[in-house]
């Protein structure tokens, strides 16, 4: 049974949004980074084995960590450098009564290699900052900027932290921009996280992809499956059937 | 004006196929590797600048070399290890009266680095053997096997030869299997042929890709465009409009 007294959990400027999955609610703040569809797509793309131990790098609102629990993970650790976001995520976890499964850690993922035990996770997921600091306007709100731009964590930092946390044969799944695909694949190959699954995300069937979903396996041989594109909208503008299946539980 | 006396150009077992583009004809043999749609898709995907000097690695029937001429290349060299294929390709070139533009060289592309001058081409294209020798049944016909499997040239051999032939800022365009994408990107990055354009080829809008088209630029910065998928058939089973444009000249 979920808690019903919303005012007790919210702080000034915060709101309680409905995740529309498993009746979960999520605390968000207009002046902080808010989760997007990308996070939901990643959560359903990743291979989550029953009772898997999962790490979420840059968990933000905690949405992916909560979706990992909904998909059957037995233990989830969400790492978040912004202490205000980490606090909101922790309170969302508590509100959804998922404290036994999910732990939110307010820490810099660049410190994972020195502070965390290696090889403890079956799966690492990440919806990281997408843009290198040379590209695009940096948001004047520092908290939002660090979630969008590679100011405090580069692609290599994220992939390196994932590799440290994973067991041999463990999986790393990420959502990112198509324009970074060559860099992503190179970084994963260098860390021996062999790309095994790739899926382009498109607004409609004949549009160029706006996102890429990729999953690698630590220590696997080369050879990948490129799946059919994940299409968000049908021609009539309604959600594609596959997207609706995410929200039917 | 094209030659009309077909019997004069054909040898035993050969046939003269219509390319359906620029009224070109192409000599093929049932016991040799025959060109497929992949070659045509690559020819229209590659960035062919006016008067470009183009090399085609593993030219086979010479179809891509001829399409490069049709797209405005001023000089094309087609490299082919199988002397019987090289001879057929040379006769197709002559039949289409393209000898002033296209030269077919019967040689092993692994010798390009030692036998050819570096940096002489604006564009290198290749529709190489797709499968590593560990994967799939090897065709008992040796001539077809070397065109399909990496028996005499690996992905690295092809990318390395391309890099040798290209001018700085020149382009390398290839068609290949999606399952090899991570290896392709890694090989190109290692040779400083930065992947800049990627396009998946799909039978229909919601099917998984069967081919990948990729183009890199020698010495470019990271950052790529993933274009909308190239869709071969419409839902009603007829060719997609884009495919028809290739054949309307």
Short mmCIF file of C-alpha atoms in Angstrom, two decimals:
data_model
loop_
_atom_site.label_atom_id
_atom_site.label_comp_id
_atom_site.label_asym_id
_atom_site.label_seq_id
_atom_site.Cartn_x
_atom_site.Cartn_y
_atom_site.Cartn_z
CA UNK A 1 0.00 0.00 0.00
CA UNK A 2 1.41 3.38 -1.02
CA UNK A 3 1.43 6.33 1.32
CA UNK A 4 -1.29 8.89 0.67
CA UNK A 5 -0.20 11.92 2.67
CA UNK A 6 1.66 13.79 -0.05
CA UNK A 7 2.30 17.00 1.87
CA UNK A 8 4.38 15.14 4.44
CA UNK A 9 6.93 14.06 1.81
CA UNK A 10 7.24 17.19 -0.35
CA UNK A 11 9.47 20.19 0.29
CA UNK A 12 9.05 23.73 -1.04
CA UNK A 13 8.91 23.85 -4.86
CA UNK A 14 8.51 20.10 -5.25
CA UNK A 15 5.64 18.18 -6.76
CA UNK A 16 4.60 14.55 -6.77
CA UNK A 17 4.26 13.20 -10.32
CA UNK A 18 2.56 9.98 -11.30
CA UNK A 19 4.93 7.60 -13.08
CA UNK A 20 1.94 5.72 -14.60
CA UNK A 21 3.80 2.45 -14.00
CA UNK A 22 3.09 0.21 -11.00
CA UNK A 23 1.24 3.15 -9.40
CA UNK A 24 4.59 4.68 -8.51
CA UNK A 25 4.97 8.36 -7.73
CA UNK A 26 8.08 10.45 -8.19
CA UNK A 27 9.16 13.69 -6.58
CA UNK A 28 10.33 16.33 -9.03
CA UNK A 29 11.30 20.01 -8.80
CA UNK A 30 10.95 22.55 -11.58
CA UNK A 31 14.44 23.91 -10.97
CA UNK A 32 16.08 20.49 -11.14
CA UNK A 33 16.58 18.01 -13.97
CA UNK A 34 13.33 16.10 -14.57
CA UNK A 35 13.18 12.67 -16.07
CA UNK A 36 12.13 12.15 -19.67
CA UNK A 37 10.86 9.33 -21.84
CA UNK A 38 14.49 8.34 -22.44
CA UNK A 39 14.69 6.97 -18.90
CA UNK A 40 11.60 4.82 -19.38
CA UNK A 41 12.84 3.52 -22.75
CA UNK A 42 16.18 2.55 -21.21
CA UNK A 43 14.47 0.79 -18.30
CA UNK A 44 12.50 -1.42 -20.70
CA UNK A 45 15.41 -1.93 -23.10
CA UNK A 46 17.90 -3.20 -20.50
CA UNK A 47 18.12 -6.94 -19.92
CA UNK A 48 16.99 -7.23 -16.27
CA UNK A 49 17.28 -10.77 -14.99
CA UNK A 50 15.16 -11.85 -12.03
CA UNK A 51 16.76 -10.84 -8.73
CA UNK A 52 19.50 -8.96 -10.57
CA UNK A 53 21.73 -6.52 -8.69
CA UNK A 54 21.60 -3.27 -10.61
CA UNK A 55 23.49 0.03 -10.42
CA UNK A 56 22.10 3.24 -11.96
CA UNK A 57 24.79 5.82 -12.74
CA UNK A 58 23.48 9.38 -12.44
CA UNK A 59 20.10 8.31 -11.14
CA UNK A 60 18.67 11.84 -10.94
CA UNK A 61 15.05 11.57 -9.81
CA UNK A 62 15.60 7.84 -9.21
CA UNK A 63 13.12 6.94 -11.91
CA UNK A 64 15.29 4.28 -13.57
CA UNK A 65 16.21 2.77 -10.19
CA UNK A 66 12.50 2.44 -9.39
CA UNK A 67 11.73 0.94 -12.80
CA UNK A 68 14.53 -1.60 -12.27
CA UNK A 69 12.78 -2.65 -9.05
CA UNK A 70 9.48 -2.86 -10.97
CA UNK A 71 11.21 -5.10 -13.54
CA UNK A 72 12.36 -7.57 -10.89
CA UNK A 73 15.76 -6.40 -9.65
CA UNK A 74 16.44 -7.58 -6.08
CA UNK A 75 18.80 -4.75 -5.23
CA UNK A 76 19.39 -1.39 -6.89
CA UNK A 77 21.95 1.29 -6.10
CA UNK A 78 21.40 4.72 -7.61
CA UNK A 79 24.44 7.01 -7.75
CA UNK A 80 23.81 10.75 -7.96
CA UNK A 81 26.34 13.56 -7.61
CA UNK A 82 23.79 16.33 -6.91
CA UNK A 83 22.86 16.03 -3.21
CA UNK A 84 19.51 17.76 -3.71
CA UNK A 85 18.52 15.30 -6.45
CA UNK A 86 19.81 12.39 -4.36
CA UNK A 87 17.66 13.55 -1.45
CA UNK A 88 14.56 13.85 -3.65
CA UNK A 89 15.25 10.40 -5.13
CA UNK A 90 15.65 8.90 -1.64
CA UNK A 91 12.32 10.37 -0.58
CA UNK A 92 10.66 9.03 -3.76
CA UNK A 93 12.04 5.59 -2.94
CA UNK A 94 10.64 5.86 0.58
CA UNK A 95 7.29 7.14 -0.68
CA UNK A 96 6.98 4.09 -2.90
CA UNK A 97 8.14 1.85 -0.04
CA UNK A 98 11.08 0.52 -2.01
CA UNK A 99 13.75 1.13 0.65
CA UNK A 100 14.44 -2.59 0.99
CA UNK A 101 15.43 -2.78 -2.67
CA UNK A 102 16.77 0.66 -3.64
CA UNK A 103 19.57 2.67 -2.05
CA UNK A 104 20.41 6.16 -3.33
CA UNK A 105 24.05 7.19 -2.89
CA UNK A 106 24.97 10.87 -3.11
CA UNK A 107 28.40 10.53 -4.67
CA UNK A 108 30.53 11.39 -7.68
CA UNK A 109 30.61 8.45 -10.07
CA UNK A 110 34.26 9.25 -10.80
CA UNK A 111 34.96 7.99 -7.26
CA UNK A 112 33.31 4.62 -7.85
CA UNK A 113 36.58 3.00 -8.93
CA UNK A 114 38.24 3.82 -5.61
CA UNK A 115 35.27 3.66 -3.23
CA UNK A 116 33.20 0.74 -4.51
CA UNK A 117 33.95 -2.96 -4.63
CA UNK A 118 34.57 -4.21 -8.17
CA UNK A 119 32.38 -6.82 -9.82
CA UNK A 120 29.37 -6.60 -7.53
CA UNK A 121 26.60 -5.94 -10.09
CA UNK A 122 24.81 -7.95 -12.79
CA UNK A 123 23.65 -4.86 -14.65
CA UNK A 124 24.64 -1.21 -14.79
CA UNK A 125 22.27 1.27 -16.44
CA UNK A 126 22.80 4.93 -17.21
CA UNK A 127 20.99 7.88 -18.74
CA UNK A 128 24.08 10.11 -18.59
CA UNK A 129 24.72 13.72 -19.59
CA UNK A 130 24.47 13.59 -23.39
CA UNK A 131 26.53 16.50 -24.59
CA UNK A 132 30.25 17.17 -24.53
CA UNK A 133 31.06 20.56 -23.04
CA UNK A 134 32.01 21.95 -26.48
CA UNK A 135 28.51 21.27 -27.84
CA UNK A 136 25.30 23.22 -27.22
CA UNK A 137 24.35 25.96 -24.80
CA UNK A 138 25.17 25.17 -21.19
CA UNK A 139 22.14 25.65 -18.92
CA UNK A 140 22.70 28.59 -16.53
CA UNK A 141 21.19 26.46 -13.77
CA UNK A 142 24.24 24.48 -12.60
CA UNK A 143 22.17 21.57 -11.31
CA UNK A 144 20.50 21.10 -14.70
CA UNK A 145 23.75 21.75 -16.59
CA UNK A 146 25.58 18.86 -14.89
CA UNK A 147 22.74 16.50 -15.82
CA UNK A 148 22.82 17.55 -19.48
CA UNK A 149 26.49 18.30 -20.22
CA UNK A 150 29.63 16.30 -19.49
CA UNK A 151 30.81 18.76 -16.88
CA UNK A 152 31.31 16.38 -13.96
CA UNK A 153 31.27 13.07 -15.80
CA UNK A 154 32.32 12.24 -19.36
CA UNK A 155 31.21 9.27 -21.42
CA UNK A 156 34.49 7.57 -20.48
CA UNK A 157 33.84 8.21 -16.76
CA UNK A 158 30.42 6.58 -17.03
CA UNK A 159 31.61 3.57 -19.05
CA UNK A 160 34.64 3.18 -16.79
CA UNK A 161 32.53 3.24 -13.63
CA UNK A 162 30.16 0.69 -15.18
CA UNK A 163 33.01 -1.63 -16.03
CA UNK A 164 34.34 -1.39 -12.46
CA UNK A 165 30.98 -2.30 -10.94
CA UNK A 166 30.11 -5.19 -13.27
CA UNK A 167 30.66 -8.87 -12.75
CA UNK A 168 32.31 -10.72 -15.65
CA UNK A 169 29.54 -11.28 -18.25
CA UNK A 170 27.48 -8.55 -16.57
CA UNK A 171 25.63 -6.05 -18.76
CA UNK A 172 25.83 -2.30 -19.27
CA UNK A 173 22.84 -0.55 -20.84
CA UNK A 174 22.73 3.12 -21.77
CA UNK A 175 20.52 5.61 -23.59
CA UNK A 176 22.35 8.35 -25.48
CA UNK A 177 22.39 10.56 -28.58
CA UNK A 178 22.89 8.93 -32.01
CA UNK A 179 25.56 11.53 -32.81
CA UNK A 180 27.75 10.07 -30.06
CA UNK A 181 27.40 6.45 -31.23
CA UNK A 182 30.94 6.03 -32.59
CA UNK A 183 32.41 7.42 -29.35
CA UNK A 184 30.11 5.21 -27.25
CA UNK A 185 31.07 2.03 -29.11
CA UNK A 186 34.76 2.91 -28.94
CA UNK A 187 34.59 3.58 -25.19
CA UNK A 188 32.70 0.35 -24.54
CA UNK A 189 35.10 -1.73 -26.66
CA UNK A 190 38.10 -0.20 -24.88
CA UNK A 191 36.60 -1.25 -21.53
CA UNK A 192 35.83 -4.76 -22.83
CA UNK A 193 32.08 -4.07 -22.61
CA UNK A 194 31.35 -5.59 -26.03
CA UNK A 195 28.30 -3.96 -27.66
CA UNK A 196 25.76 -6.76 -28.18
CA UNK A 197 22.41 -4.97 -28.66
CA UNK A 198 21.57 -1.70 -30.36
CA UNK A 199 18.22 -0.07 -30.96
CA UNK A 200 17.45 3.26 -32.53
CA UNK A 201 14.58 5.31 -31.12
CA UNK A 202 12.54 7.24 -33.68
CA UNK A 203 9.59 9.62 -33.29
CA UNK A 204 7.85 7.95 -36.22
CA UNK A 205 8.69 5.10 -38.60
CA UNK A 206 10.41 7.20 -41.25
CA UNK A 207 12.11 9.84 -39.10
CA UNK A 208 15.77 9.92 -38.19
CA UNK A 209 16.57 8.46 -34.77
CA UNK A 210 16.57 10.85 -31.81
CA UNK A 211 18.05 8.41 -29.30
CA UNK A 212 20.10 5.25 -29.29
CA UNK A 213 19.78 2.38 -26.81
CA UNK A 214 22.86 0.20 -26.46
CA UNK A 215 23.77 -2.76 -24.27
CA UNK A 216 27.18 -4.35 -23.86
CA UNK A 217 28.37 -7.49 -22.11
CA UNK A 218 31.62 -7.53 -20.13
CA UNK A 219 34.00 -9.99 -21.80
CA UNK A 220 31.72 -11.07 -24.67
CA UNK A 221 32.87 -11.80 -28.22
CA UNK A 222 32.15 -9.31 -31.03
CA UNK A 223 28.84 -9.51 -32.89
CA UNK A 224 25.73 -7.48 -32.17
CA UNK A 225 22.01 -7.51 -32.79
CA UNK A 226 20.59 -4.30 -34.20
CA UNK A 227 16.90 -4.56 -33.37
CA UNK A 228 14.02 -2.96 -35.25
CA UNK A 229 13.66 0.73 -34.44
CA UNK A 230 11.69 1.66 -31.34
CA UNK A 231 8.99 3.91 -32.75
CA UNK A 232 7.25 6.27 -30.34
CA UNK A 233 4.25 7.48 -32.34
CA UNK A 234 2.04 5.92 -34.97
CA UNK A 235 1.19 7.89 -38.11
CA UNK A 236 -2.00 9.15 -36.43
CA UNK A 237 0.00 10.72 -33.60
CA UNK A 238 -1.05 8.24 -30.91
CA UNK A 239 1.51 6.20 -28.99
CA UNK A 240 2.86 3.12 -30.71
CA UNK A 241 1.55 -0.14 -29.25
CA UNK A 242 4.98 -1.07 -27.90
CA UNK A 243 5.19 2.13 -25.87
CA UNK A 244 1.72 1.51 -24.43
CA UNK A 245 2.82 -1.91 -23.15
CA UNK A 246 5.28 -0.16 -20.81
CA UNK A 247 2.42 1.63 -19.09
CA UNK A 248 -0.13 -1.16 -18.86
CA UNK A 249 0.98 -2.67 -15.60
CA UNK B 1 25.70 5.08 -77.80
CA UNK B 2 26.10 1.67 -76.21
CA UNK B 3 27.28 -1.35 -78.16
CA UNK B 4 24.54 -3.71 -79.27
CA UNK B 5 26.40 -6.86 -80.32
CA UNK B 6 26.13 -8.79 -77.05
CA UNK B 7 27.51 -12.10 -78.28
CA UNK B 8 30.85 -10.49 -79.07
CA UNK B 9 31.41 -9.50 -75.44
CA UNK B 10 30.14 -12.57 -73.59
CA UNK B 11 32.07 -15.75 -72.84
CA UNK B 12 30.67 -19.19 -72.10
CA UNK B 13 28.28 -19.20 -69.11
CA UNK B 14 28.03 -15.41 -68.95
CA UNK B 15 24.97 -13.26 -69.39
CA UNK B 16 24.42 -9.57 -69.92
CA UNK B 17 22.14 -8.08 -67.24
CA UNK B 18 20.45 -4.71 -67.41
CA UNK B 19 21.48 -2.46 -64.51
CA UNK B 20 18.33 -0.33 -65.05
CA UNK B 21 20.41 2.77 -64.35
CA UNK B 22 21.81 4.97 -67.15
CA UNK B 23 21.06 2.13 -69.60
CA UNK B 24 24.15 0.34 -68.34
CA UNK B 25 24.63 -3.39 -68.83
CA UNK B 26 26.67 -5.68 -66.66
CA UNK B 27 28.26 -9.04 -67.37
CA UNK B 28 27.54 -11.70 -64.76
CA UNK B 29 28.17 -15.43 -64.43
CA UNK B 30 26.02 -17.86 -62.45
CA UNK B 31 29.09 -19.50 -60.92
CA UNK B 32 30.58 -16.20 -59.75
CA UNK B 33 29.49 -13.67 -57.14
CA UNK B 34 26.67 -11.55 -58.53
CA UNK B 35 25.93 -8.05 -57.35
CA UNK B 36 22.98 -7.36 -55.05
CA UNK B 37 20.90 -4.37 -54.01
CA UNK B 38 23.54 -3.65 -51.35
CA UNK B 39 25.90 -2.40 -54.06
CA UNK B 40 23.29 -0.02 -55.45
CA UNK B 41 22.39 1.28 -51.98
CA UNK B 42 26.06 1.96 -51.23
CA UNK B 43 26.55 3.76 -54.53
CA UNK B 44 23.72 6.18 -53.73
CA UNK B 45 24.67 6.54 -50.05
CA UNK B 46 28.29 7.56 -50.64
CA UNK B 47 29.11 11.25 -50.90
CA UNK B 48 30.40 11.51 -54.49
CA UNK B 49 31.68 14.98 -55.27
CA UNK B 50 31.79 16.15 -58.87
CA UNK B 51 34.97 14.91 -60.60
CA UNK B 52 35.94 12.88 -57.54
CA UNK B 53 38.64 10.25 -57.79
CA UNK B 54 37.14 7.07 -56.39
CA UNK B 55 38.52 3.62 -55.50
CA UNK B 56 36.25 0.59 -55.14
CA UNK B 57 37.74 -2.17 -52.99
CA UNK B 58 36.60 -5.63 -54.08
CA UNK B 59 34.75 -4.35 -57.11
CA UNK B 60 33.44 -7.79 -58.19
CA UNK B 61 31.23 -7.27 -61.24
CA UNK B 62 32.32 -3.61 -61.33
CA UNK B 63 28.78 -2.44 -60.61
CA UNK B 64 29.75 0.09 -57.92
CA UNK B 65 32.60 1.42 -60.05
CA UNK B 66 30.13 2.00 -62.89
CA UNK B 67 27.61 3.67 -60.59
CA UNK B 68 30.37 5.96 -59.30
CA UNK B 69 30.94 7.05 -62.89
CA UNK B 70 27.18 7.56 -63.30
CA UNK B 71 27.22 9.74 -60.17
CA UNK B 72 29.90 12.06 -61.56
CA UNK B 73 33.27 10.60 -60.57
CA UNK B 74 36.03 11.61 -63.01
CA UNK B 75 38.22 8.58 -62.35
CA UNK B 76 37.44 5.25 -60.74
CA UNK B 77 39.76 2.37 -59.91
CA UNK B 78 38.14 -0.96 -59.09
CA UNK B 79 40.33 -3.48 -57.23
CA UNK B 80 39.43 -7.16 -57.52
CA UNK B 81 41.45 -10.18 -56.35
CA UNK B 82 39.58 -12.75 -58.48
CA UNK B 83 41.06 -12.47 -62.01
CA UNK B 84 37.95 -13.97 -63.64
CA UNK B 85 35.73 -11.35 -61.96
CA UNK B 86 38.23 -8.60 -62.82
CA UNK B 87 38.14 -9.70 -66.46
CA UNK B 88 34.32 -9.68 -66.53
CA UNK B 89 34.26 -6.25 -64.86
CA UNK B 90 36.77 -4.89 -67.41
CA UNK B 91 34.62 -6.14 -70.27
CA UNK B 92 31.50 -4.58 -68.66
CA UNK B 93 33.36 -1.29 -68.43
CA UNK B 94 34.31 -1.55 -72.10
CA UNK B 95 30.78 -2.55 -73.11
CA UNK B 96 29.45 0.60 -71.43
CA UNK B 97 32.25 2.66 -73.00
CA UNK B 98 33.53 3.82 -69.64
CA UNK B 99 37.22 2.93 -70.20
CA UNK B 100 38.25 6.58 -69.97
CA UNK B 101 36.88 6.81 -66.43
CA UNK B 102 37.12 3.31 -64.95
CA UNK B 103 40.15 1.04 -64.61
CA UNK B 104 39.80 -2.46 -63.16
CA UNK B 105 42.90 -3.78 -61.38
CA UNK B 106 43.22 -7.50 -60.72
CA UNK B 107 45.06 -7.38 -57.42
CA UNK B 108 44.91 -8.32 -53.76
CA UNK B 109 43.79 -5.32 -51.72
CA UNK B 110 46.21 -6.38 -48.99
CA UNK B 111 48.97 -5.27 -51.38
CA UNK B 112 47.56 -1.77 -51.81
CA UNK B 113 49.67 -0.38 -48.97
CA UNK B 114 52.89 -1.41 -50.67
CA UNK B 115 51.95 -1.08 -54.34
CA UNK B 116 49.75 2.02 -54.47
CA UNK B 117 50.57 5.65 -53.85
CA UNK B 118 49.06 6.97 -50.61
CA UNK B 119 46.54 9.78 -50.53
CA UNK B 120 45.46 9.72 -54.18
CA UNK B 121 41.67 9.34 -53.77
CA UNK B 122 38.79 11.55 -52.63
CA UNK B 123 36.51 8.61 -51.89
CA UNK B 124 36.94 4.90 -51.27
CA UNK B 125 33.88 2.65 -51.40
CA UNK B 126 33.55 -1.01 -50.55
CA UNK B 127 30.97 -3.77 -50.45
CA UNK B 128 33.38 -6.22 -48.81
CA UNK B 129 33.01 -9.85 -47.69
CA UNK B 130 30.56 -9.59 -44.78
CA UNK B 131 31.27 -12.63 -42.65
CA UNK B 132 34.23 -13.57 -40.52
CA UNK B 133 35.49 -17.05 -41.28
CA UNK B 134 34.09 -18.40 -37.99
CA UNK B 135 30.54 -17.44 -38.96
CA UNK B 136 28.19 -19.16 -41.40
CA UNK B 137 28.66 -21.89 -43.98
CA UNK B 138 31.52 -21.25 -46.37
CA UNK B 139 30.41 -21.57 -49.99
CA UNK B 140 32.07 -24.61 -51.65
CA UNK B 141 32.65 -22.46 -54.74
CA UNK B 142 35.93 -20.74 -53.81
CA UNK B 143 35.27 -17.72 -56.01
CA UNK B 144 31.96 -17.04 -54.28
CA UNK B 145 33.39 -17.87 -50.84
CA UNK B 146 36.09 -15.19 -51.06
CA UNK B 147 33.44 -12.60 -51.95
CA UNK B 148 31.25 -13.53 -48.97
CA UNK B 149 33.69 -14.53 -46.23
CA UNK B 150 36.78 -12.81 -44.90
CA UNK B 151 39.10 -15.43 -46.36
CA UNK B 152 41.42 -13.19 -48.35
CA UNK B 153 40.55 -9.80 -46.83
CA UNK B 154 39.34 -8.96 -43.33
CA UNK B 155 37.46 -5.85 -42.27
CA UNK B 156 40.78 -4.45 -41.04
CA UNK B 157 42.42 -5.13 -44.42
CA UNK B 158 39.63 -3.24 -46.20
CA UNK B 159 39.62 -0.27 -43.81
CA UNK B 160 43.44 -0.17 -43.81
CA UNK B 161 43.61 -0.16 -47.62
CA UNK B 162 40.98 2.61 -47.71
CA UNK B 163 42.94 4.72 -45.28
CA UNK B 164 46.11 4.29 -47.36
CA UNK B 165 44.39 5.40 -50.56
CA UNK B 166 42.52 8.41 -49.14
CA UNK B 167 43.56 12.03 -49.16
CA UNK B 168 43.30 13.83 -45.80
CA UNK B 169 39.57 14.67 -45.35
CA UNK B 170 38.71 12.06 -47.99
CA UNK B 171 35.74 9.77 -47.38
CA UNK B 172 35.32 6.03 -46.94
CA UNK B 173 31.85 4.55 -47.48
CA UNK B 174 30.92 0.92 -46.89
CA UNK B 175 27.89 -1.34 -46.78
CA UNK B 176 28.02 -4.16 -44.25
CA UNK B 177 26.04 -6.27 -41.79
CA UNK B 178 24.54 -4.61 -38.70
CA UNK B 179 26.00 -7.37 -36.54
CA UNK B 180 29.50 -6.16 -37.42
CA UNK B 181 28.79 -2.49 -36.58
CA UNK B 182 30.84 -2.31 -33.39
CA UNK B 183 33.85 -3.88 -35.15
CA UNK B 184 33.42 -1.56 -38.14
CA UNK B 185 33.32 1.57 -36.00
CA UNK B 186 36.32 0.42 -33.97
CA UNK B 187 38.37 -0.33 -37.10
CA UNK B 188 37.47 3.01 -38.67
CA UNK B 189 38.29 4.97 -35.50
CA UNK B 190 41.63 3.16 -35.19
CA UNK B 191 42.51 4.23 -38.73
CA UNK B 192 41.38 7.82 -38.07
CA UNK B 193 38.47 7.42 -40.49
CA UNK B 194 35.97 9.07 -38.15
CA UNK B 195 32.43 7.72 -38.68
CA UNK B 196 30.29 10.72 -39.70
CA UNK B 197 27.19 9.20 -41.35
CA UNK B 198 25.27 6.05 -40.56
CA UNK B 199 22.10 4.70 -42.11
CA UNK B 200 20.30 1.47 -41.38
CA UNK B 201 18.68 -0.40 -44.28
CA UNK B 202 15.38 -2.10 -43.48
CA UNK B 203 13.07 -4.26 -45.59
CA UNK B 204 10.05 -2.40 -44.21
CA UNK B 205 9.53 0.45 -41.73
CA UNK B 206 9.17 -1.71 -38.63
CA UNK B 207 11.63 -4.52 -39.41
CA UNK B 208 15.10 -4.90 -38.00
CA UNK B 209 17.87 -3.60 -40.23
CA UNK B 210 19.45 -6.05 -42.66
CA UNK B 211 22.30 -3.78 -43.73
CA UNK B 212 24.19 -0.79 -42.47
CA UNK B 213 25.63 2.02 -44.57
CA UNK B 214 28.47 3.95 -42.97
CA UNK B 215 30.73 6.77 -44.12
CA UNK B 216 33.81 8.10 -42.39
CA UNK B 217 36.05 11.09 -43.02
CA UNK B 218 39.84 10.82 -42.68
CA UNK B 219 40.94 13.14 -39.85
CA UNK B 220 37.49 14.47 -38.89
CA UNK B 221 36.34 15.20 -35.34
CA UNK B 222 33.92 12.85 -33.55
CA UNK B 223 30.18 13.38 -34.02
CA UNK B 224 27.96 11.55 -36.49
CA UNK B 225 24.61 11.86 -38.19
CA UNK B 226 22.40 8.82 -38.00
CA UNK B 227 19.96 9.33 -40.84
CA UNK B 228 16.42 7.99 -41.08
CA UNK B 229 16.32 4.33 -42.04
CA UNK B 230 16.51 3.47 -45.72
CA UNK B 231 13.34 1.46 -46.25
CA UNK B 232 13.20 -0.83 -49.27
CA UNK B 233 9.51 -1.76 -49.45
CA UNK B 234 6.29 0.04 -48.61
CA UNK B 235 3.61 -1.77 -46.64
CA UNK B 236 1.92 -2.82 -49.91
CA UNK B 237 5.09 -4.61 -51.04
CA UNK B 238 6.05 -2.15 -53.77
CA UNK B 239 9.40 -0.36 -53.76
CA UNK B 240 9.70 2.67 -51.50
CA UNK B 241 9.76 5.98 -53.37
CA UNK B 242 13.39 6.59 -52.41
CA UNK B 243 14.51 3.32 -54.00
CA UNK B 244 12.63 4.18 -57.20
CA UNK B 245 14.55 7.47 -57.51
CA UNK B 246 17.77 5.45 -57.95
CA UNK B 247 16.36 3.85 -61.07
CA UNK B 248 14.66 6.82 -62.73
CA UNK B 249 17.58 8.12 -64.71
#
